CSV table of C-alpha atoms in Angstrom, one decimal:
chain,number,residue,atom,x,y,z
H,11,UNK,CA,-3.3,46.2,-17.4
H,12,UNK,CA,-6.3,47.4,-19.0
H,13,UNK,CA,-7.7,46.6,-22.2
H,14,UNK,CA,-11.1,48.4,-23.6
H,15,UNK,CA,-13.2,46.5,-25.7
H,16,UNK,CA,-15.8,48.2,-28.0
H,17,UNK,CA,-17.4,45.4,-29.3
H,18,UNK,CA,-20.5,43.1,-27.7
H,19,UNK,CA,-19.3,40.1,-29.0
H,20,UNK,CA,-15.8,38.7,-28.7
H,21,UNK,CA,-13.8,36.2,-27.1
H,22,UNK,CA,-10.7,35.8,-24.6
H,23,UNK,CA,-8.3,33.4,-24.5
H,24,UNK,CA,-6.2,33.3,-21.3
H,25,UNK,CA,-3.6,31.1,-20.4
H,26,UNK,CA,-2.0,30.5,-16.7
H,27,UNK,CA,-0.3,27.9,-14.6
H,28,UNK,CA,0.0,27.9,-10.7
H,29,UNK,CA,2.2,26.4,-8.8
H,30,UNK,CA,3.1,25.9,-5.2
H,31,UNK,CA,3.4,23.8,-2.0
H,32,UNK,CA,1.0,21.1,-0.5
H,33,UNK,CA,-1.1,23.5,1.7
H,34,UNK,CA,-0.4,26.8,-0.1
H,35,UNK,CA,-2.9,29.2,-1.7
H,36,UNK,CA,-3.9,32.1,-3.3
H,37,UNK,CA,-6.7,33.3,-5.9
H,38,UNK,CA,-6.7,35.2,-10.0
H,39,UNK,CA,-9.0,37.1,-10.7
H,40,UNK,CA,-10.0,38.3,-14.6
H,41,UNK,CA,-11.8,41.9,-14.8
H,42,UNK,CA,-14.2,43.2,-17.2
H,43,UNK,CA,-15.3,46.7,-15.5
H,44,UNK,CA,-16.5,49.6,-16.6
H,45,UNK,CA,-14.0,51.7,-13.9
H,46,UNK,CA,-11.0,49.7,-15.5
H,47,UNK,CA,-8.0,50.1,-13.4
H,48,UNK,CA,-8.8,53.1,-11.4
H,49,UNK,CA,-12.1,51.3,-9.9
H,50,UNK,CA,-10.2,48.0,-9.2
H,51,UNK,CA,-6.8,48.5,-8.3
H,52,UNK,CA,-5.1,45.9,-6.7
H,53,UNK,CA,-8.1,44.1,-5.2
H,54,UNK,CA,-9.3,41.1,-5.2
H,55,UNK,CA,-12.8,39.6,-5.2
H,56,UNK,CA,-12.8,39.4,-1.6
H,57,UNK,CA,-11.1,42.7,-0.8
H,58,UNK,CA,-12.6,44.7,-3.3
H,59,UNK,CA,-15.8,47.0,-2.7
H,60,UNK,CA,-17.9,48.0,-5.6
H,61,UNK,CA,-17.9,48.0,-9.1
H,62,UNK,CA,-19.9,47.5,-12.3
H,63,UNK,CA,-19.0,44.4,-14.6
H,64,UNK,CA,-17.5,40.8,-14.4
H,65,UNK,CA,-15.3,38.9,-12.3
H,66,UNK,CA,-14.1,35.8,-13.0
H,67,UNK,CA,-12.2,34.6,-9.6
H,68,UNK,CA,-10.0,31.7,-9.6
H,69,UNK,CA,-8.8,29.8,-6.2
H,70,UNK,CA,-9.5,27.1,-3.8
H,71,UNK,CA,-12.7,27.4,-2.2
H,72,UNK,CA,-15.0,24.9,-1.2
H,73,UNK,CA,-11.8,23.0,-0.8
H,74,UNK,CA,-12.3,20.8,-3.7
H,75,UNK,CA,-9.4,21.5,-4.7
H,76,UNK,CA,-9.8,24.9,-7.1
H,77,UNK,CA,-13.0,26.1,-8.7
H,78,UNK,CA,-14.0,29.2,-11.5
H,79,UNK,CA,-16.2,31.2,-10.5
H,80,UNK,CA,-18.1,34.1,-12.1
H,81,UNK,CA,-19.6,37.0,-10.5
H,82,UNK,CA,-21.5,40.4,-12.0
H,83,UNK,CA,-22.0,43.7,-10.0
H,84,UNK,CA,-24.2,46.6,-11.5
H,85,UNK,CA,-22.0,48.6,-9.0
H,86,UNK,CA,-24.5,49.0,-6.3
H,87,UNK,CA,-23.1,45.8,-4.1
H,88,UNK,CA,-20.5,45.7,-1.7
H,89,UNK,CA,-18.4,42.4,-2.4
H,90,UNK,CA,-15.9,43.4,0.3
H,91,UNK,CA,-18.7,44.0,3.2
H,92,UNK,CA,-21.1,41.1,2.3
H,93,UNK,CA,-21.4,38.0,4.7
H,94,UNK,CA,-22.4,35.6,2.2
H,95,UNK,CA,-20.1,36.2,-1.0
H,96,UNK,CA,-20.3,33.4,-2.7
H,97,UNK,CA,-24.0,33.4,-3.1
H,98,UNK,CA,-23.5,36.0,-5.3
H,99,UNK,CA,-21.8,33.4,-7.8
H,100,UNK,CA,-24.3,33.2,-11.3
H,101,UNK,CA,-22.0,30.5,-12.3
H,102,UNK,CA,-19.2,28.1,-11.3
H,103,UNK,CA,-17.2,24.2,-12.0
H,104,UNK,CA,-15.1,22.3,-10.2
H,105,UNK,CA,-11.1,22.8,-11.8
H,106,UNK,CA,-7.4,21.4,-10.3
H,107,UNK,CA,-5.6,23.5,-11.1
H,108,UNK,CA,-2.8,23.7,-8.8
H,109,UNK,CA,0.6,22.2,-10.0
H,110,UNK,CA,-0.8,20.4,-12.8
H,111,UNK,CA,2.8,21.1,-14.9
H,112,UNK,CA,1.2,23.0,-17.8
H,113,UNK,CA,-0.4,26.0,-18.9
H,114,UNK,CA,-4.3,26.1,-18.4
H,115,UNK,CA,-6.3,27.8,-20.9
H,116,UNK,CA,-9.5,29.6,-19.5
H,117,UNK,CA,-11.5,31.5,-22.6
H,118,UNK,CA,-14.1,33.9,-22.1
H,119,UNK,CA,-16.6,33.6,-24.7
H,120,UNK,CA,-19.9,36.2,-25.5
H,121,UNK,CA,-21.8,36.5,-28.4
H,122,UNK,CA,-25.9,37.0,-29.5
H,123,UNK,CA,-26.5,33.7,-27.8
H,124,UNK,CA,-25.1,34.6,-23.9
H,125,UNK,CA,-22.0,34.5,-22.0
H,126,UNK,CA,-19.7,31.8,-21.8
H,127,UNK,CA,-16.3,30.2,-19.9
H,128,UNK,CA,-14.5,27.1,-20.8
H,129,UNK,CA,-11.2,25.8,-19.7
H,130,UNK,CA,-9.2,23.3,-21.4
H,131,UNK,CA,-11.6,23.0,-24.1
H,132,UNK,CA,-14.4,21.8,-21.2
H,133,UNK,CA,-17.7,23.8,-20.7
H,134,UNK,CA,-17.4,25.0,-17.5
H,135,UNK,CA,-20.4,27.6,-17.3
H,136,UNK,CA,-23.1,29.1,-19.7
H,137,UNK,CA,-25.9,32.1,-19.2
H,138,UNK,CA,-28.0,33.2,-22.0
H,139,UNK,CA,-29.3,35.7,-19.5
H,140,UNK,CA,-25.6,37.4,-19.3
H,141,UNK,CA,-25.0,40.1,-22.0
H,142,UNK,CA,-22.1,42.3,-21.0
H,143,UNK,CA,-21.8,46.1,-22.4
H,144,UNK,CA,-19.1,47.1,-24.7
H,145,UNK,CA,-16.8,50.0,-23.7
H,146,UNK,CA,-15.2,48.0,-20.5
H,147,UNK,CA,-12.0,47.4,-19.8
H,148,UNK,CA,-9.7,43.9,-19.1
H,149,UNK,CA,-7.8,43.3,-16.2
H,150,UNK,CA,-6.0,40.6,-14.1
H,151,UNK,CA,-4.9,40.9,-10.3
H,152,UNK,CA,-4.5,38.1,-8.1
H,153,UNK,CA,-3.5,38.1,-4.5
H,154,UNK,CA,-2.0,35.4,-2.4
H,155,UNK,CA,-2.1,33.5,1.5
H,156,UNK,CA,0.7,32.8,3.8
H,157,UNK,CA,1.9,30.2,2.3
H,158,UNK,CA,1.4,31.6,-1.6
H,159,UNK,CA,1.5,29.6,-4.9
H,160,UNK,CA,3.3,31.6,-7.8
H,161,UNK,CA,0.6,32.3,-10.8
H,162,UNK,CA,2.4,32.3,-14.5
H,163,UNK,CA,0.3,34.4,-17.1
H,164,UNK,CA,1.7,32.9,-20.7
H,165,UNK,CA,-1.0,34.6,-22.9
H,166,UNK,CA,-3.8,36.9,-23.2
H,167,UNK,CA,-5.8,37.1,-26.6
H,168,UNK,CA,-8.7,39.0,-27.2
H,169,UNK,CA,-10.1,38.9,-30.5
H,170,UNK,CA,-13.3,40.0,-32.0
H,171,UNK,CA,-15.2,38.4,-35.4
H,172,UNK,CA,-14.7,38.5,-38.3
H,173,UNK,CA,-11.0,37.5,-38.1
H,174,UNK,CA,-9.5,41.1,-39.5
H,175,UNK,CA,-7.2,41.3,-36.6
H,176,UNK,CA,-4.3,43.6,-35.5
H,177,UNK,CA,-1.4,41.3,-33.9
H,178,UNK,CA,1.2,41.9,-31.6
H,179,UNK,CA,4.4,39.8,-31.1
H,180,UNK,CA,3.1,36.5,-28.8
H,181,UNK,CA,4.9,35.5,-25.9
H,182,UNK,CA,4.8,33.5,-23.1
H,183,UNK,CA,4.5,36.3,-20.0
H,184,UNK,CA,5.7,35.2,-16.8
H,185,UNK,CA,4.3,36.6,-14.1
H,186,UNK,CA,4.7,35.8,-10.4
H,187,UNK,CA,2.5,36.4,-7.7
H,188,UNK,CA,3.1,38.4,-4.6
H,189,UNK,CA,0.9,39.2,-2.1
H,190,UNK,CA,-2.0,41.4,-3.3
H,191,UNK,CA,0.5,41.9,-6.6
H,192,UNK,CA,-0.4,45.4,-8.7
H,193,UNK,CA,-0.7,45.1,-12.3
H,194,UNK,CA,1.0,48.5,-13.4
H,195,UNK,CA,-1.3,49.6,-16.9
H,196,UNK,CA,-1.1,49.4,-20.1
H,197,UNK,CA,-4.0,51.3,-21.9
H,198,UNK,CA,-4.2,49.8,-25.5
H,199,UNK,CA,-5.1,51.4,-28.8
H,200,UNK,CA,-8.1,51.5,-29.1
H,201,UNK,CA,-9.0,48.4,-31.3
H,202,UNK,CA,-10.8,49.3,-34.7
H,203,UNK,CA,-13.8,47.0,-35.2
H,204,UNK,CA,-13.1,43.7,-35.9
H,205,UNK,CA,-10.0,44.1,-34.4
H,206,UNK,CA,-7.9,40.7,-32.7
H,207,UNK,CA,-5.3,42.0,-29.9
H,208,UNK,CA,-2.7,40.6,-27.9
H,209,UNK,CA,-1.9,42.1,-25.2
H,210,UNK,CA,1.9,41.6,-24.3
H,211,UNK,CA,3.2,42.8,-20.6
H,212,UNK,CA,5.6,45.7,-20.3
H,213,UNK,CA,9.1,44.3,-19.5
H,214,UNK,CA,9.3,46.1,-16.5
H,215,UNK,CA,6.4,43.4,-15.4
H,216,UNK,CA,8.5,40.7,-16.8
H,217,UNK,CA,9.6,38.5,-14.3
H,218,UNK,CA,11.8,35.4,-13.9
H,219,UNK,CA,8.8,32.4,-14.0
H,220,UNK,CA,9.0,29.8,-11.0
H,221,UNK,CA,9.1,26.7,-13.5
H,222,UNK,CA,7.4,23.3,-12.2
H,223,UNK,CA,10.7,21.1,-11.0
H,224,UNK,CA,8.8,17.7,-12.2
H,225,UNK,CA,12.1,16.3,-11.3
H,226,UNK,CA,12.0,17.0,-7.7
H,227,UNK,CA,8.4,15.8,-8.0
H,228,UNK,CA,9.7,12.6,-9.4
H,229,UNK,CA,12.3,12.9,-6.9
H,230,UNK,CA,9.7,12.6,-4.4
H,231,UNK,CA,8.1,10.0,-5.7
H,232,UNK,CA,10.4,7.9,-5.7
H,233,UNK,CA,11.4,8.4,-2.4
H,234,UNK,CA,8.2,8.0,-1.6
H,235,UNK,CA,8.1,4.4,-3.3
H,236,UNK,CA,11.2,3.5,-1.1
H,237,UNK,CA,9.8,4.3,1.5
H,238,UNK,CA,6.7,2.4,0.9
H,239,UNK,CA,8.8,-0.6,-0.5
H,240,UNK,CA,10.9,-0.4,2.9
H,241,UNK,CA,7.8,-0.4,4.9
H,242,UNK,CA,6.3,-3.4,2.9
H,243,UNK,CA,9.5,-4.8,3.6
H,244,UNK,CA,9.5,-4.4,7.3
H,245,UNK,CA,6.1,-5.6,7.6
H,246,UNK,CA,6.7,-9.0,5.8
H,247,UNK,CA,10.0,-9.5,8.1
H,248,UNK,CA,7.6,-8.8,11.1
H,249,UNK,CA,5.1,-11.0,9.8
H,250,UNK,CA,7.3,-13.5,9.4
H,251,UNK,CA,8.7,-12.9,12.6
H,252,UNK,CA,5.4,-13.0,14.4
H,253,UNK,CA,5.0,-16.8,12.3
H,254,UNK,CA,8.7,-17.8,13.9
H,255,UNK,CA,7.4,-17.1,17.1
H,256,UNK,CA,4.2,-18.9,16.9
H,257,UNK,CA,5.6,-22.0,15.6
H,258,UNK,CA,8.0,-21.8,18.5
H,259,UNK,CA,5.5,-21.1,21.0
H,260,UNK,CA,3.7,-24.3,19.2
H,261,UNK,CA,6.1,-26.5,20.4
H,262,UNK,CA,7.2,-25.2,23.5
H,263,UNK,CA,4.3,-26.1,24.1
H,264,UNK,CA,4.4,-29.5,22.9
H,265,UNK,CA,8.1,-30.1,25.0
H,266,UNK,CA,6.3,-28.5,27.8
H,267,UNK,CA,3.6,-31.0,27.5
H,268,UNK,CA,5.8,-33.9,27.3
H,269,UNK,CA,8.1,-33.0,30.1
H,270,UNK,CA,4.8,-32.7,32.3
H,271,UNK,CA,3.8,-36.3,30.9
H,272,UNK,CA,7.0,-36.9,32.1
H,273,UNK,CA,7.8,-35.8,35.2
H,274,UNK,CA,4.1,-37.3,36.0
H,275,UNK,CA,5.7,-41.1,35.1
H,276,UNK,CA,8.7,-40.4,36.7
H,277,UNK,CA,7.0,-39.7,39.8
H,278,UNK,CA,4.8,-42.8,39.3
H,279,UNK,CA,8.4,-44.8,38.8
H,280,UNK,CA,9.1,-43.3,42.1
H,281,UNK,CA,6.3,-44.5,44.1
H,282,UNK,CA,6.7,-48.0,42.6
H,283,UNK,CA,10.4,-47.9,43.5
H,284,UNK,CA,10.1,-47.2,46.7
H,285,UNK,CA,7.8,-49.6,47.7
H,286,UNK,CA,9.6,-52.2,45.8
H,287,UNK,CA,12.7,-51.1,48.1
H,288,UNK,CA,10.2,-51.5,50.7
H,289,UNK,CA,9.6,-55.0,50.2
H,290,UNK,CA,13.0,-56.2,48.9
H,291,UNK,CA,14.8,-55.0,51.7
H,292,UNK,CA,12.2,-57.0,54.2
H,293,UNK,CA,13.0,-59.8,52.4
H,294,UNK,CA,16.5,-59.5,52.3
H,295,UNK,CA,17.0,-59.0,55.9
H,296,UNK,CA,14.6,-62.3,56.5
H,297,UNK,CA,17.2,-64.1,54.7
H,298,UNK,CA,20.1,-62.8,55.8
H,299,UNK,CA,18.9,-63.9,59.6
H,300,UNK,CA,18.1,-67.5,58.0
H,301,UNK,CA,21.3,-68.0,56.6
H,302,UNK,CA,23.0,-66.5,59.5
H,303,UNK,CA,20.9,-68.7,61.8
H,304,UNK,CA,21.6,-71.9,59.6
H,305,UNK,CA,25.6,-70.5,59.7
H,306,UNK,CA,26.1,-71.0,63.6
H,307,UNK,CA,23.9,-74.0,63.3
H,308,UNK,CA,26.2,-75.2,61.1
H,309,UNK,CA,29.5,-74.1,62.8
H,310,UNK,CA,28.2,-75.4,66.0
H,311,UNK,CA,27.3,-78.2,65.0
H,312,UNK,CA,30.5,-78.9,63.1
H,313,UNK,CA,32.5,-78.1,66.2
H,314,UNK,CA,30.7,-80.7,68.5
H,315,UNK,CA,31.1,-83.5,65.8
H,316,UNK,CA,34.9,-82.0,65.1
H,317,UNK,CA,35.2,-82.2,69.2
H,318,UNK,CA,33.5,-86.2,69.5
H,319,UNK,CA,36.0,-87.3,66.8
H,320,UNK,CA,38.5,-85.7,68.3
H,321,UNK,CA,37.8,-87.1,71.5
H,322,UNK,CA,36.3,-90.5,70.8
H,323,UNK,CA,37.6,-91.3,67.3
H,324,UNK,CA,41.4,-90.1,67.1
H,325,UNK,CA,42.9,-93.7,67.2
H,326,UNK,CA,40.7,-95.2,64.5
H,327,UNK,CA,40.7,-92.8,62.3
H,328,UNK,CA,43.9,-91.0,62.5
H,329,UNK,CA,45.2,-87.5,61.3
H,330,UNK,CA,44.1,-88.2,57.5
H,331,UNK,CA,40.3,-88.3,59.1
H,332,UNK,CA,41.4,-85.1,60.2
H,333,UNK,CA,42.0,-83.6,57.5
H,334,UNK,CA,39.7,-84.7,55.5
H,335,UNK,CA,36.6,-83.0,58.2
H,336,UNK,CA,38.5,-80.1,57.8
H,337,UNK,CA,38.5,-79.7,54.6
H,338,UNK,CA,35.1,-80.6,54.2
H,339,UNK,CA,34.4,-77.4,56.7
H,340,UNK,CA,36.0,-75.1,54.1
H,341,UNK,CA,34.2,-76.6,51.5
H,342,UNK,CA,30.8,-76.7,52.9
H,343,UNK,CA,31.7,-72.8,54.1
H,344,UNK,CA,32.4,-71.7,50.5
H,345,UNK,CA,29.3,-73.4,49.3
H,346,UNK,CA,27.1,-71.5,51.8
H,347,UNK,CA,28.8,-68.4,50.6
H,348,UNK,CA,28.3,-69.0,47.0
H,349,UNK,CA,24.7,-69.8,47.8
H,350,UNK,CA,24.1,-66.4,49.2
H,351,UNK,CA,25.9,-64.3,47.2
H,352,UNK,CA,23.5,-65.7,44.0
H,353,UNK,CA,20.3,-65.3,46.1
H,354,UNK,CA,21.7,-61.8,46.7
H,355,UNK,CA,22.5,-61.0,43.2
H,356,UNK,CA,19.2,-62.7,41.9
H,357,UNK,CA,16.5,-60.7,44.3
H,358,UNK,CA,15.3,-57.0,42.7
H,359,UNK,CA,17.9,-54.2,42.9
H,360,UNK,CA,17.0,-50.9,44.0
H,361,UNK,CA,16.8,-47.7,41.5
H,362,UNK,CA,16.5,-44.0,42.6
């Protein structure tokens, strides 16, 4: 579009919204040029050659994540050719304005005291030493990356002082960008003095606006707090996993060091055993020789005395004496058993 103004002092009030994904990009630019339309074209500050008036240049450099910044040319400078473009800048802020969900409102401001720019009510620049001519013309171009965002023009108001003003029907213009996008004219009237003008888009420019979906952002969001809450979640279970396993290792390590303690005692019970089995079994086979010694002592003894009485004794004592030796054989044969099985059952038994 192109809009002449013939007044020096006046202001602009633009209002735009971008949108678009994490990593794309794009820039805006706002003309004030004496060639209008013919000089500029479709360019934008970086493409563009040279020309004689004001650029304001919207976009994302420095990566801070969007800046304004304002540029003159008294059309002797090549923008498009020059290594160091941005040192051509006589003023610029800081401004996100990517996907912020509403209109942002940029105004152009010059009067007897300089040239200014605002946006959203916030100084962002100021020059006293700026005076722009009268007689040049309006125009907005922006162009976009590989990945582009989607600028939204809603409004475009110049107006001079005092407030006698000639008004058009406002709308909300919708405009969507496309790579190195042409604004097609539209000369104006020219404005009587003291004139207020909005400029409305032909509707052959109208286009369908790419609205903000806040709910998939919100979408998002969420899912990006579940995911977070999951991962939180996971990281407690782990934590408390890893705490499991350390108490357990704590006392396997304990048992561990018990059974050591007491396979150490059990060996020790071992060592004592076996030599008590040592000496028990000496012992035992001592007195099993005694008692077998005193046995055929015993028995042969028995059987000479049993023989004499036999032989010597038979008449006076008779078969009752008999008898009764015999029966004090058995008797004194089970005692000497009993006797041996205590001692047996009394001495230290072996364990293994």
């Amino acid at each position: 579009m192109d809009v002449k103004v013939s007044q020096r002092e006046w202001v602009a009030d633009f209002e735009f919204r971008a949108t678009g994904p994490e990593h794309g990009g794009g820039n805006l630019q706002v003309w004030y040029t004496k060639e209008g339309r013919p000089g500029i074209g479709m360019e934008s500050v970086y493409t563009v050659e040279k020309f004689e008036g004001l650029v304001l240049a919207i976009d994302m450099y420095g990566g801070r994540g969007g800046s304004i910044r304002g540029f003159l040319n008294d059309g002797t400078t090549d923008f498009k050719n020059h290594h160091h473009l941005e040192s051509l800048a006589f003023g610029h802020c800081d401004y996100s304005y990517r996907n912020l969900g509403r209109p942002s409102k940029l105004q152009m401001k010059q009067d007897s005291t300089g040239f200014e720019v605002s946006v959203d009510s916030n100084l962002c620049f100021r020059s006293e030493k700026v005076l722009l001519p009268s007689d040049n013309y309006f125009g907005i171009t922006a162009a976009s990356s590989d990945t582009p965002d989607s600028f939204e023009i809603y409004k475009f108001v110049l107006s001079t002082t005092p407030t006698y003003a000639r008004e058009e029907p406002r709308r909300q213009i919708p405009v969507q960008q496309q790579p190195q996008q042409d604004q097609d004219p539209q000369r104006a009237p020219n404005p009587a003095p003291q004139a207020e003008v909005q400029i409305p888009v032909p509707n052959s420019q109208q286009q369908q606006p790419v609205s903000v979906d806040l709910s998939a952002l919100e979408s998002r969001l969420t899912s990006l707090s579940a995911d977070l809450s999951t991962l939180s979640t996971g990281v407690l279970s782990r934590l408390d996993s890893l705490s499991a396993l350390a108490a357990t290792a704590e006392r396997q390590r304990v048992l561990d060091s018990r059974i050591a303690g007491l396979e150490v005692q059990i060996g020790e019970l071992k060592q004592t055993i076996a030599l008590a089995s040592k000496d028990t079994g000496g012992k035992f086979n001592e007195m099993h020789a005694k008692l077998g010694e005193k046995h055929d002592a015993l028995l042969e003894g028995l059987q000479e005395r049993v023989g004499h009485l036999l032989s010597t004794g038979s008449k006076k004592t008779g078969w009752g004496f008999l008898v009764v030796m015999v029966v004090l054989v058995q008797i004194g044969a089970v005692a000497g058993y009993v006797v041996y099985k205590r001692r047996r059952e009394g001495g230290a038994k072996k364990y293994l």
